[in-house]
Tab-separated table of C-alpha atoms in Angstrom:
chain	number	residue	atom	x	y	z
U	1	UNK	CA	25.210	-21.535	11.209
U	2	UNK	CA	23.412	-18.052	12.165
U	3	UNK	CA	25.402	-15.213	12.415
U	4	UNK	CA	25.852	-14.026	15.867
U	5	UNK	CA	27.640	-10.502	17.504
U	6	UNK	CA	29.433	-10.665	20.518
U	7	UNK	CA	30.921	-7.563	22.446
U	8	UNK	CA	28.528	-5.041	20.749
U	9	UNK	CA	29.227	-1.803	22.028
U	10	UNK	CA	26.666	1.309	22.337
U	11	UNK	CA	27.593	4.578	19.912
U	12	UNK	CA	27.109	7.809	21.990
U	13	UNK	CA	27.003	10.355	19.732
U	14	UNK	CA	24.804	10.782	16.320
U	15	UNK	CA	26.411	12.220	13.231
U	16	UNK	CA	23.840	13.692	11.955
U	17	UNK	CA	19.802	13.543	12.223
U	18	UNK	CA	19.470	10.195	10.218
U	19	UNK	CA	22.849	8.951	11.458
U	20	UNK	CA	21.440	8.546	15.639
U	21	UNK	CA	23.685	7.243	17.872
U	22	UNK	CA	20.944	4.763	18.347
U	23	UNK	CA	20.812	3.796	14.634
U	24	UNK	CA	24.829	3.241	14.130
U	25	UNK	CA	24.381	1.151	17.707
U	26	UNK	CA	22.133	-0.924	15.927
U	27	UNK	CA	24.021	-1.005	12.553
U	28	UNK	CA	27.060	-1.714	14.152
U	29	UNK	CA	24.963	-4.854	16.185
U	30	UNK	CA	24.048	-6.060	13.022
U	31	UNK	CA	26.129	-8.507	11.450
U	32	UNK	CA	27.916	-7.586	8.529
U	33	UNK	CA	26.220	-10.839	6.026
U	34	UNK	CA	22.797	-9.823	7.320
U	35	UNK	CA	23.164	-5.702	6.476
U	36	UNK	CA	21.436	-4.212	3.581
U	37	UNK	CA	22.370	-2.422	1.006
U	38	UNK	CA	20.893	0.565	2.289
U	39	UNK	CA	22.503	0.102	5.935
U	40	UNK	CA	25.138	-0.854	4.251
U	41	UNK	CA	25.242	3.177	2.907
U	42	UNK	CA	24.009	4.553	6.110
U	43	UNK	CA	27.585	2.915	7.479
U	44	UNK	CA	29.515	4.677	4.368
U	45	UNK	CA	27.714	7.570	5.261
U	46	UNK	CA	28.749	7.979	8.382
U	47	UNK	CA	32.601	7.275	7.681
U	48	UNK	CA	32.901	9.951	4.979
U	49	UNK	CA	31.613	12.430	8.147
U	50	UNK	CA	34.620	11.204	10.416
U	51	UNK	CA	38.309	12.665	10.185
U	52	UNK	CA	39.671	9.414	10.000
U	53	UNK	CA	36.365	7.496	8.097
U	54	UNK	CA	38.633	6.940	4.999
U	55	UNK	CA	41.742	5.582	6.796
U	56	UNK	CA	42.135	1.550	5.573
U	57	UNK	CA	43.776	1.220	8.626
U	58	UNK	CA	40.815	1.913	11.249
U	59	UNK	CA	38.146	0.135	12.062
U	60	UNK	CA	34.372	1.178	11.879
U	61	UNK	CA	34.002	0.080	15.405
U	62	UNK	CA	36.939	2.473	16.501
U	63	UNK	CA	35.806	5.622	14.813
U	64	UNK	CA	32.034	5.584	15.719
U	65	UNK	CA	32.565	4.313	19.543
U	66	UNK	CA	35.370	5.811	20.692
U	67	UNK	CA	34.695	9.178	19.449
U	68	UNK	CA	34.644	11.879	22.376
C-alpha cells in the first residue's frame, strides 16, 4: 500500500534560512517511511531550535504549526 498524508497543514514561519516555512511544510507533507536521512535531520534540526522541540510529549506537527 503507498503511503498517503491526510490533513497536511502549511508551516508559517521559517526557523532559520535553510529551515523555510516552505521546506518544514513540505517535510512535514512527507510521510514519515518515505523521509531521508537528511530530511530526516533537517526535522531534528528544527526541534532543537523550538522551546519545547525536546519535550516527548509534543508533537512535531504542534510545535512547527502552531507556533505564533
Amino acid at each position: 500500500m503507498a503511503a498517503t498524508t491526510a490533513g497536511t497543514k502549511t508551516v508559517t514561519h521559517a526557523l532559520a534560512p535553510h529551515l523555510s516555512a516552505a521546506t518544514l511544510t513540505t517535510l512535514l507533507a512527507t510521510p514519515l517511511e518515505n523521509l531521508t536521512i537528511g530530511q530526516l535531520d533537517q526535522i531534528c534540526d528544527a526541534l532543537t531550535r523550538l522551546p519545547d522541540g525536546e519535550t516527548p510529549a509534543r508533537t512535531i506537527g504542534s510545535l512547527l504549526i502552531d507556533r505564533k
